[in-house]
PDB file of C-alpha atoms in Angstrom:
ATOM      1  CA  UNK D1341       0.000   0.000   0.000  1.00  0.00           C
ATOM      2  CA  UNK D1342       1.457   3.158  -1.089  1.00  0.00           C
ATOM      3  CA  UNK D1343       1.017   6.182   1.348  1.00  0.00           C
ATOM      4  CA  UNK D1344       1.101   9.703   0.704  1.00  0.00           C
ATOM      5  CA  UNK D1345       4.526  12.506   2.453  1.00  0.00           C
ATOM      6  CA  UNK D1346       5.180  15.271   3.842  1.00  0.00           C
ATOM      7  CA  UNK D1347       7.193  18.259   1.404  1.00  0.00           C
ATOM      8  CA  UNK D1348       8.674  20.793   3.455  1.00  0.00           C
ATOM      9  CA  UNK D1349      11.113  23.432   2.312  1.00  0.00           C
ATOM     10  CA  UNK D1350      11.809  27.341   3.614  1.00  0.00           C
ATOM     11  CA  UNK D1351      13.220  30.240   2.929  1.00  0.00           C
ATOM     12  CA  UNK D1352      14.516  33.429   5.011  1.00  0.00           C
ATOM     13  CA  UNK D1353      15.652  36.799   3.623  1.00  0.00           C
ATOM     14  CA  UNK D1354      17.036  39.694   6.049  1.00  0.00           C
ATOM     15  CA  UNK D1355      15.682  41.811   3.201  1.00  0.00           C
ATOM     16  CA  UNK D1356      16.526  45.349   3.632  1.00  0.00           C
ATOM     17  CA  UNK D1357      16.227  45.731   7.418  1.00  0.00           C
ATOM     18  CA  UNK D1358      20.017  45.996   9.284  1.00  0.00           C
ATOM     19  CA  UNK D1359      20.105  42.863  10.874  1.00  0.00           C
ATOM     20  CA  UNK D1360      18.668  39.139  10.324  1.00  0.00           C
ATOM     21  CA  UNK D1361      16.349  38.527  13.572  1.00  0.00           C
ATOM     22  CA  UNK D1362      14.383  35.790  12.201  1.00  0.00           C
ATOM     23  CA  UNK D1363      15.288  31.815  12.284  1.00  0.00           C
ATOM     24  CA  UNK D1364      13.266  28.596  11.323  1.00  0.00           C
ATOM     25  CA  UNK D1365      13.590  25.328  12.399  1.00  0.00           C
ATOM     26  CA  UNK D1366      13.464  22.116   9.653  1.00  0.00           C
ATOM     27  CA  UNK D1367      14.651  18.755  10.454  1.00  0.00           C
ATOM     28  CA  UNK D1368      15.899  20.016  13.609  1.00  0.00           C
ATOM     29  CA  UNK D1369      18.332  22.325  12.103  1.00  0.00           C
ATOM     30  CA  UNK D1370      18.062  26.119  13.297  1.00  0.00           C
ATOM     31  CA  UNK D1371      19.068  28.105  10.328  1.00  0.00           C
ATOM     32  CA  UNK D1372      19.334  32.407  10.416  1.00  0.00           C
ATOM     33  CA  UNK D1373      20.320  33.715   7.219  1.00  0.00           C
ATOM     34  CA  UNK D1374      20.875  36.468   5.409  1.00  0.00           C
ATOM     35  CA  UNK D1375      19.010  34.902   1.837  1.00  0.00           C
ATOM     36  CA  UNK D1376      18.037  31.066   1.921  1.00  0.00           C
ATOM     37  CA  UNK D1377      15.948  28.480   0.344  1.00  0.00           C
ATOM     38  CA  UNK D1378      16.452  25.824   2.280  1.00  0.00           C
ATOM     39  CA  UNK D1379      17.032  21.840   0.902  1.00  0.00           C
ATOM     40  CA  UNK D1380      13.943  20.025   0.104  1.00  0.00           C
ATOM     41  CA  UNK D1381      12.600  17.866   2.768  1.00  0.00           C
ATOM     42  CA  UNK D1382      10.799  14.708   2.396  1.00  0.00           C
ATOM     43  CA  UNK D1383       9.043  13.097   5.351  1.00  0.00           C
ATOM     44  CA  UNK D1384       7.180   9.387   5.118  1.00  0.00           C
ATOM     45  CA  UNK D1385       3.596   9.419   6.692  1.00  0.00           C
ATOM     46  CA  UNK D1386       4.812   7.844   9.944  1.00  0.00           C
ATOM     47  CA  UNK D1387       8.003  10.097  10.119  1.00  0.00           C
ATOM     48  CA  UNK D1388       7.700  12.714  13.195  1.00  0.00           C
ATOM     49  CA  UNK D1389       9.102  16.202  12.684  1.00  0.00           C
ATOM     50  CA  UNK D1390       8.759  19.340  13.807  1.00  0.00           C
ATOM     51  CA  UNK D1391       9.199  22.778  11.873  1.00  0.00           C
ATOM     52  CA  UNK D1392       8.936  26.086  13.544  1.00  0.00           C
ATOM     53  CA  UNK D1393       9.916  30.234  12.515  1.00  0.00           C
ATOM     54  CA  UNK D1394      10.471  32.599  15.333  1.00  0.00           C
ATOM     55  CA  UNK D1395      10.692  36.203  15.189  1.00  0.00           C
ATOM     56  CA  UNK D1396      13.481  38.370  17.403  1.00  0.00           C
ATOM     57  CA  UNK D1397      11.487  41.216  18.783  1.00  0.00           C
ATOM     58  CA  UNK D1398      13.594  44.010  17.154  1.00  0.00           C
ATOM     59  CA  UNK D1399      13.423  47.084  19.988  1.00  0.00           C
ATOM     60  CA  UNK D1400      14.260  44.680  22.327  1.00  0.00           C
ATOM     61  CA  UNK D1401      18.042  43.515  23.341  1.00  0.00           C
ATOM     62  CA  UNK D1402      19.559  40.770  21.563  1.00  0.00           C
ATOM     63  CA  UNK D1403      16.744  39.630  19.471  1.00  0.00           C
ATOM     64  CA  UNK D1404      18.650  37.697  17.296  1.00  0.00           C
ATOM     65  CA  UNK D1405      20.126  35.689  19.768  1.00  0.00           C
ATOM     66  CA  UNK D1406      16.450  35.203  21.107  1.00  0.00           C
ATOM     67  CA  UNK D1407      15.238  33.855  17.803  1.00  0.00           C
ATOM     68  CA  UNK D1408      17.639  31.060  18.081  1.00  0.00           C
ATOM     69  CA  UNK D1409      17.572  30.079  21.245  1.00  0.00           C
ATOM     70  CA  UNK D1410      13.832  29.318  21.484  1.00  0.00           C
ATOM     71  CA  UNK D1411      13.791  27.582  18.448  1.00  0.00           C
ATOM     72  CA  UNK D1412      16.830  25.144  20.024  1.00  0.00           C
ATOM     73  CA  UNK D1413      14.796  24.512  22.923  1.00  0.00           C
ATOM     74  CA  UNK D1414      11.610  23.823  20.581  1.00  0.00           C
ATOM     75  CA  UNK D1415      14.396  21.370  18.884  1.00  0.00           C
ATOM     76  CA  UNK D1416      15.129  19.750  22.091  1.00  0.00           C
ATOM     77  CA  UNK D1417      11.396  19.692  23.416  1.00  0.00           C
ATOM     78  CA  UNK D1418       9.686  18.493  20.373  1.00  0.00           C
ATOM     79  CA  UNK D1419      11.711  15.238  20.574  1.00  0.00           C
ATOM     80  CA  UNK D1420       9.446  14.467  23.800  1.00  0.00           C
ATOM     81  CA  UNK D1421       6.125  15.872  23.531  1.00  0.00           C
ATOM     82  CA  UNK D1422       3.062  15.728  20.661  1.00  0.00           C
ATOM     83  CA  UNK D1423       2.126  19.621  22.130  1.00  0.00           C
ATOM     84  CA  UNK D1424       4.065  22.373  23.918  1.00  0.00           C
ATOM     85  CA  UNK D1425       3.935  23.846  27.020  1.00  0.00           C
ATOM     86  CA  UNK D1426       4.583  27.675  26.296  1.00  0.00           C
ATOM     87  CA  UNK D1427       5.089  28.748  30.233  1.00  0.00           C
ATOM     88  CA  UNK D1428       7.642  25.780  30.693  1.00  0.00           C
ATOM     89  CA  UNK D1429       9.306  26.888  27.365  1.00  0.00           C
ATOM     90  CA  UNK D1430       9.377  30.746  28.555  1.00  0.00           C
ATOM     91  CA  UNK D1431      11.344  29.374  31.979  1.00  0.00           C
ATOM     92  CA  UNK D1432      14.048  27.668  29.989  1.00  0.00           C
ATOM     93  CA  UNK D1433      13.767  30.546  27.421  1.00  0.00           C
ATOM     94  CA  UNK D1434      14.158  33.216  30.490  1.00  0.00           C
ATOM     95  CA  UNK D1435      17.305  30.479  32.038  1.00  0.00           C
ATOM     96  CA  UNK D1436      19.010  30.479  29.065  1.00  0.00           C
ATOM     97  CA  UNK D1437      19.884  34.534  29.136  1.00  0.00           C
ATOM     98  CA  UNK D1438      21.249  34.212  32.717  1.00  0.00           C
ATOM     99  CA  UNK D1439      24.569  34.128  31.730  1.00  0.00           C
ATOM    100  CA  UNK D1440      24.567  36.681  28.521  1.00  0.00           C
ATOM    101  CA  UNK D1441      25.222  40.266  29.603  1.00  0.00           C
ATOM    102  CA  UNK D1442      23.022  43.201  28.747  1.00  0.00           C
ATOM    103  CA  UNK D1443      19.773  40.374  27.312  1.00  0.00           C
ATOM    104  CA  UNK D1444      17.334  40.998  30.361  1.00  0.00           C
ATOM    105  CA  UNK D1445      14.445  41.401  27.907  1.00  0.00           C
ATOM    106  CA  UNK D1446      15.510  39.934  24.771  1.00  0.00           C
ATOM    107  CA  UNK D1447      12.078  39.047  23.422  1.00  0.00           C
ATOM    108  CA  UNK D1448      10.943  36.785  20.346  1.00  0.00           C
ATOM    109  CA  UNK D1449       7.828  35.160  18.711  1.00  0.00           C
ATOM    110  CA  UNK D1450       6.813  31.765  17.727  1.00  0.00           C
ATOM    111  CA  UNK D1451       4.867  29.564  15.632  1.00  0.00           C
ATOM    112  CA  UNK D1452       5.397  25.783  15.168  1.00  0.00           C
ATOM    113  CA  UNK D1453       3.822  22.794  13.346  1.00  0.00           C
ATOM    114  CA  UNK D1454       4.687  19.232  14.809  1.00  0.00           C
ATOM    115  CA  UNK D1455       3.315  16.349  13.392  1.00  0.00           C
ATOM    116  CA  UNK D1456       2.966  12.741  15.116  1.00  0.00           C
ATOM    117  CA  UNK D1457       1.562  10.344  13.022  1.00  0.00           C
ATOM    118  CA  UNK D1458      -1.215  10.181  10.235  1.00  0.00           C
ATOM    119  CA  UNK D1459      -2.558  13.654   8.323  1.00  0.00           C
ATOM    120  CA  UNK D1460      -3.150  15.691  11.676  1.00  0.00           C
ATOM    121  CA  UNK D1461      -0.325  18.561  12.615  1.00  0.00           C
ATOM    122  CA  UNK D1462      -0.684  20.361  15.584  1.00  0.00           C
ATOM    123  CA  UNK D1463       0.058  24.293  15.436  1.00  0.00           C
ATOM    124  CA  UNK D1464       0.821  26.911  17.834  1.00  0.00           C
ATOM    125  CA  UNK D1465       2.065  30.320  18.017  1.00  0.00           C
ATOM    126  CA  UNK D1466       2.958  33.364  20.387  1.00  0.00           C
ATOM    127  CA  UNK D1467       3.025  36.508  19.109  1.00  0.00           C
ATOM    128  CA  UNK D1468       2.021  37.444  15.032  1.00  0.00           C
ATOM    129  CA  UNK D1469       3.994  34.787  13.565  1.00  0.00           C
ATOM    130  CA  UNK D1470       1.305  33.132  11.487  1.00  0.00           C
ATOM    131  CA  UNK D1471       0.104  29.807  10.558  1.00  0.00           C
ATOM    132  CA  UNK D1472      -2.222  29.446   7.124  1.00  0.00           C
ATOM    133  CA  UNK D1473      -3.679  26.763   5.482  1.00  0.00           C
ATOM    134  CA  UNK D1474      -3.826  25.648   1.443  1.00  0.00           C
ATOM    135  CA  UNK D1475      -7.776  24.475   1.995  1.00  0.00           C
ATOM    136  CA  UNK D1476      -8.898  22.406  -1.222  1.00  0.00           C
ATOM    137  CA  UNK D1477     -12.540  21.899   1.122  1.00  0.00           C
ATOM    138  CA  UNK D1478     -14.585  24.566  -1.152  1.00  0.00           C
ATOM    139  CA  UNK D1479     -14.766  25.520  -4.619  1.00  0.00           C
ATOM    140  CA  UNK D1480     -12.350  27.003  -5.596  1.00  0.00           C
ATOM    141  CA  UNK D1481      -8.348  26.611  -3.681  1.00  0.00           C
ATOM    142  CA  UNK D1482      -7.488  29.353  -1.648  1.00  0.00           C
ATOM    143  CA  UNK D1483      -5.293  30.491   1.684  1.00  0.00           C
ATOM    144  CA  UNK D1484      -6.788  30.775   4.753  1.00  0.00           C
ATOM    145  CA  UNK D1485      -5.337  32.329   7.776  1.00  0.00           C
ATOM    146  CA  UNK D1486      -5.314  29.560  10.800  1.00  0.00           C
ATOM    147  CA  UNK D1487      -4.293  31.914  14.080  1.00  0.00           C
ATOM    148  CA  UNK D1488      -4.820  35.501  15.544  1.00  0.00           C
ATOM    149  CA  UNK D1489      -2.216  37.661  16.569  1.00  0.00           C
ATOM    150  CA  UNK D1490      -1.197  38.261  20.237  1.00  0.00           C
ATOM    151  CA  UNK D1491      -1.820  41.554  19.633  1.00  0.00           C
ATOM    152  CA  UNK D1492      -3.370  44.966  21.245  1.00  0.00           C
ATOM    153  CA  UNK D1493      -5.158  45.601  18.098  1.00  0.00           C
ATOM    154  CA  UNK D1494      -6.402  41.573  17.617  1.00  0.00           C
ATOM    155  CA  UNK D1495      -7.766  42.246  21.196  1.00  0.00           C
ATOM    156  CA  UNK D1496     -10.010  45.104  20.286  1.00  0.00           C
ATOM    157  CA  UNK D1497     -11.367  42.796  17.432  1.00  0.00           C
ATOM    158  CA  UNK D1498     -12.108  40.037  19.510  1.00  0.00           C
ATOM    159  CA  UNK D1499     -13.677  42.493  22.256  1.00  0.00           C
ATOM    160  CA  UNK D1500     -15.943  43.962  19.816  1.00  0.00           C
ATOM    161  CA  UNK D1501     -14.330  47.415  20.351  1.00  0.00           C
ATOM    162  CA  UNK D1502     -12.719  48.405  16.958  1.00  0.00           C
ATOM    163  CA  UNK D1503     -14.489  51.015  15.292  1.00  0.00           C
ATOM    164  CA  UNK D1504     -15.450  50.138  11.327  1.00  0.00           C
ATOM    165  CA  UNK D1505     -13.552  52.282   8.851  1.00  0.00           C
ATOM    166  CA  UNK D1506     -11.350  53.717  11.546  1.00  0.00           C
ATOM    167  CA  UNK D1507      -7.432  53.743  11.283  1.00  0.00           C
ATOM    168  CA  UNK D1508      -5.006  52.721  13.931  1.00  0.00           C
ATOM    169  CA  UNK D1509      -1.843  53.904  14.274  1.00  0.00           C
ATOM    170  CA  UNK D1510       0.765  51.356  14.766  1.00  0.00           C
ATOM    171  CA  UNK D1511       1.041  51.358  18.369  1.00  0.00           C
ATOM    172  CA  UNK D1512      -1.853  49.697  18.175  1.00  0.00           C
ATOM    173  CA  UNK D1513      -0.039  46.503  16.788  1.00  0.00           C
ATOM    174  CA  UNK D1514       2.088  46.378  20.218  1.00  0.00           C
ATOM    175  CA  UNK D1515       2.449  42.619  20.967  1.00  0.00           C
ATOM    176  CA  UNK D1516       0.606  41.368  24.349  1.00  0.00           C
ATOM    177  CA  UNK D1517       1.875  37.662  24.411  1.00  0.00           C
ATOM    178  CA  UNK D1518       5.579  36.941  23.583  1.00  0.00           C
ATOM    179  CA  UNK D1519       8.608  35.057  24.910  1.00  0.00           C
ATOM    180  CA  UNK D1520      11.324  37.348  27.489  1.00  0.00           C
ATOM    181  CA  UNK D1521      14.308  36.474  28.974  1.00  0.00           C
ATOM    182  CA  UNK D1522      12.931  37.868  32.587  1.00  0.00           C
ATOM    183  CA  UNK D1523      12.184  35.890  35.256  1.00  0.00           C
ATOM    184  CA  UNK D1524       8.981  37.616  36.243  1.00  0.00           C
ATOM    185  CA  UNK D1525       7.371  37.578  32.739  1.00  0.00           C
ATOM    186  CA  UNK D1526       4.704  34.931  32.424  1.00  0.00           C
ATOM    187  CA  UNK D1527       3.106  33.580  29.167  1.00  0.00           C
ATOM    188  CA  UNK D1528      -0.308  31.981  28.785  1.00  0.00           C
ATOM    189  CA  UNK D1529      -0.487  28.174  27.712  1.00  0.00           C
ATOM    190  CA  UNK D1530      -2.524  29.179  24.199  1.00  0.00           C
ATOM    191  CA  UNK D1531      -4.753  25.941  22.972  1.00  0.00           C
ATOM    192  CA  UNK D1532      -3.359  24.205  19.666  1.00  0.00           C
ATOM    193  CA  UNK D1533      -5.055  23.770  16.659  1.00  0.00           C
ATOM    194  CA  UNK D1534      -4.995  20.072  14.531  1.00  0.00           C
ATOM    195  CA  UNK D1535      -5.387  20.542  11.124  1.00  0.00           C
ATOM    196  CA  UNK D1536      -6.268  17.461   8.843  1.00  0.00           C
ATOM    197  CA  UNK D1537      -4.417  17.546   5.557  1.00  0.00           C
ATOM    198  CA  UNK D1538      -5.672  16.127   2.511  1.00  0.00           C
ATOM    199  CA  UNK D1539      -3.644  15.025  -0.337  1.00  0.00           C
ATOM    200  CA  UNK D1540      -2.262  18.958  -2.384  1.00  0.00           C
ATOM    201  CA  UNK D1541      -3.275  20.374   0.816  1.00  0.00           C
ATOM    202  CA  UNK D1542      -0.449  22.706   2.782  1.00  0.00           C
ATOM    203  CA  UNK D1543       0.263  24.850   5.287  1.00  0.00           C
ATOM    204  CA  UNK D1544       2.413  27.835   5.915  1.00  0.00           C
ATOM    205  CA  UNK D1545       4.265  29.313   8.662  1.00  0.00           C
ATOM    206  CA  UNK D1546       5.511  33.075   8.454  1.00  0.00           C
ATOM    207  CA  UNK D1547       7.158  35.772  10.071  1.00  0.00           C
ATOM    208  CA  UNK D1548       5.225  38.951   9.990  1.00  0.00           C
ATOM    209  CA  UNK D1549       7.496  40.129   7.060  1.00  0.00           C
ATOM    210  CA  UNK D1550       5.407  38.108   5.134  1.00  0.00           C
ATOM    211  CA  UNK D1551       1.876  39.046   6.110  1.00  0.00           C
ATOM    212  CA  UNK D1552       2.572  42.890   6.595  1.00  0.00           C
ATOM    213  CA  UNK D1553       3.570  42.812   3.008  1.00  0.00           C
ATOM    214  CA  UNK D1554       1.493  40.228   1.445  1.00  0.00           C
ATOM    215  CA  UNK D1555      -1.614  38.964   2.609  1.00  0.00           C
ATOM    216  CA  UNK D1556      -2.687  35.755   2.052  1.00  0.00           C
ATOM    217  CA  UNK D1557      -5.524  36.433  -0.804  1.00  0.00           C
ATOM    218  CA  UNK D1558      -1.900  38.077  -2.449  1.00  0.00           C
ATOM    219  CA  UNK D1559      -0.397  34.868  -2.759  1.00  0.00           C
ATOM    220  CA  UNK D1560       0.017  32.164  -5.528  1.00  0.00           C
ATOM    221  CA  UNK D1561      -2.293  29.288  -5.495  1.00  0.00           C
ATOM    222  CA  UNK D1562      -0.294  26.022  -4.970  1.00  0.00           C
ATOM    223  CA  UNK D1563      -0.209  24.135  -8.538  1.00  0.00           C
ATOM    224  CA  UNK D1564      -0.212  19.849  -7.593  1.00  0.00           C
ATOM    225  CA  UNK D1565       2.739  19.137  -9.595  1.00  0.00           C
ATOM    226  CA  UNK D1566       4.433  23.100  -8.590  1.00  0.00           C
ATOM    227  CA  UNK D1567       7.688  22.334  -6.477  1.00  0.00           C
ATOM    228  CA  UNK D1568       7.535  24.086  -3.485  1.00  0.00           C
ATOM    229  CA  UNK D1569      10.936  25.944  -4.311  1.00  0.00           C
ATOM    230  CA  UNK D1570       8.976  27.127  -7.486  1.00  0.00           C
ATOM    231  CA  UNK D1571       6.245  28.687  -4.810  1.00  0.00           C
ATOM    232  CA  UNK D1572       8.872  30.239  -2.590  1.00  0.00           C
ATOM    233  CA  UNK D1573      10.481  31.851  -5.330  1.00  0.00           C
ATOM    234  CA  UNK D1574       7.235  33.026  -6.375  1.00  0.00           C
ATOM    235  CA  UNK D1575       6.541  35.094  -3.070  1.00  0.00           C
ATOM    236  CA  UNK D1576      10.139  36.022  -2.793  1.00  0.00           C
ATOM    237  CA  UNK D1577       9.473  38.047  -6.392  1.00  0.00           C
ATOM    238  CA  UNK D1578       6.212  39.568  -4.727  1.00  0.00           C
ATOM    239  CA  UNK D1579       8.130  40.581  -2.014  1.00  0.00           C
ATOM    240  CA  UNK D1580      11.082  42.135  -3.566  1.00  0.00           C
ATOM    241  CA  UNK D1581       8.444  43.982  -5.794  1.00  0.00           C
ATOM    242  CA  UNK D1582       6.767  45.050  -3.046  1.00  0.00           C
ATOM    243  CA  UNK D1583      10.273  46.629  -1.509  1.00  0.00           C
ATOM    244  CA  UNK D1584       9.631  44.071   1.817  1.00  0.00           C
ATOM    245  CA  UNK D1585      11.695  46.323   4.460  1.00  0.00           C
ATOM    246  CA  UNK D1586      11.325  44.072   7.570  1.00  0.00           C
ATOM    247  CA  UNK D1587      13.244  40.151   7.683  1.00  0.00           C
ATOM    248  CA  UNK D1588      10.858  37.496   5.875  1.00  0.00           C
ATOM    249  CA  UNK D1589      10.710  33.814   7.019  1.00  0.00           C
ATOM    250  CA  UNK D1590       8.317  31.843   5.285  1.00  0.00           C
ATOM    251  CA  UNK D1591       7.879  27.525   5.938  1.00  0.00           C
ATOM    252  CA  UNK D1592       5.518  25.285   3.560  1.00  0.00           C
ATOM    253  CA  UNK D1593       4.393  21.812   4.283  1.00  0.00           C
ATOM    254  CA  UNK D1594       2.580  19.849   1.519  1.00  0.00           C
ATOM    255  CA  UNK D1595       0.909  16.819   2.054  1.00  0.00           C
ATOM    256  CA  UNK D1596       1.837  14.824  -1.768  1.00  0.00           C
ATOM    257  CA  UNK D1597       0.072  11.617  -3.494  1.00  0.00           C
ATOM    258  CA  UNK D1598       2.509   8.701  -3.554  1.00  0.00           C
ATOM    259  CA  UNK D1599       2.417   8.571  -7.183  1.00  0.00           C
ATOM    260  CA  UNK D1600       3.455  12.280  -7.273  1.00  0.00           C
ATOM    261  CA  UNK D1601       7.596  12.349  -8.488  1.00  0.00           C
ATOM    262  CA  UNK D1602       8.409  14.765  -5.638  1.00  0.00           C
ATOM    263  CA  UNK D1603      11.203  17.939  -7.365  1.00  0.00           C
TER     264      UNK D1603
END
């Protein structure tokens, strides 16, 4: 009996901000980079894995460094555990700054996919890095966004409170849940989502380098017999059109047909 796999590939671009303060996690590798598509990854149907991007929060100290870090402790985690606990990952997170000077505060987002066994993957974030899903369920194909920003402004939405037509300034877009390397900060244990693939199915992880640029109904519909590099390269061309200012980070996971030749 022939069963379907799992595609994965990424890529990361500092683009034109100063400094790279994004990494991603694939095959437990952490990678930061200035400009990278990453090798093509190919993952049976029983194979566990885990891919994750993070985002170093850029006013705070050593962001860069934070980026890493909590995606090696993700690394290290994932090899024990189908979901995450995001307090117990913020006490090794805050730990793991004791002995770096000047990184009280060093801050950084996160959004990971691990997957177990069969077509379910289990997501969760902290912060705006995003999770989206290639749905083939109606219609016509199309990207859906799968989480909701930790932010001040998401808040207002979900509280009923933003005003229709009105603009916010960006203040407004001030992150309320994030990892810190401070003892005292405390994150909330957000609920996971499971997502059920189907065969052409994917979904996406992104920095918000992506999604501030390009929004999802922006991007290229995933073609069955498209290589995922193909894809990548397609929103890397958006991006650079667009003159993307802020680091990009940008995972997809495809669940292929057995009798697809995978590129």
């Amino acid at each position: 009996m022939k069963y379907s796999f799992f595609e994965i590939q990424g890529f990361t671009w500092k683009a034109k901000a100063r400094y790279q303060q994004d990494a991603i996690l694939i095959d437990n590798c952490v990678i930061q980079h200035n400009g990278l598509i990453t090798k093509h990854h190919i993952f049976d149907f029983n194979h566990e894995w885990c891919i994750a991007i993070a985002d170093g929060v850029s006013h705070s100290p050593r962001a860069a460094q934070a980026a890493k870090k909590i995606l090696e402790l993700v690394s290290i985690t994932a090899k024990n555990t189908s979901s995450f606990e995001f307090q117990k990952l913020q006490n090794q997170f805050s730990n793991a700054f004791n002995y770096y000077p000047n990184a009280t505060g060093s801050s950084t987002t996160l959004a990971l996919i691990k997957h177990t066994q069969s077509n379910f993957l289990t997501i969760q974030h902290l912060g705006n890095t995003r999770a989206y899903l290639y749905s083939l369920a109606q219609e016509l194909p199309k990207w859906i966004c799968l989480t909701r920003d930790h932010t001040y402004l998401e808040k207002l939405r979900l509280s009923g409170k933003l005003e229709a037509g009105e603009q916010y300034a960006t203040i407004y877009n001030v992150l309320t849940e994030y990892f810190c390397a401070d003892p005292m900060h405390t994150v909330n244990n957000q609920q996971y989502l499971e997502e059920y693939l189907t065969e052409n199915e994917a979904i996406v992880l992104c920095s918000d380098g992506v999604h501030d640029i390009l929004e999802c109904n922006e991007w290229p519909l995933l073609q069955p017999n498209q290589s995922l590099k193909q894809w990548l390269l397609q929103i890397k061309n958006k991006l650079a059109h667009s003159q993307a200012y802020d680091n990009v980070s940008i995972i997809i996971v495809r669940l292929s047909p057995a009798n697809l030749n995978p590129l």
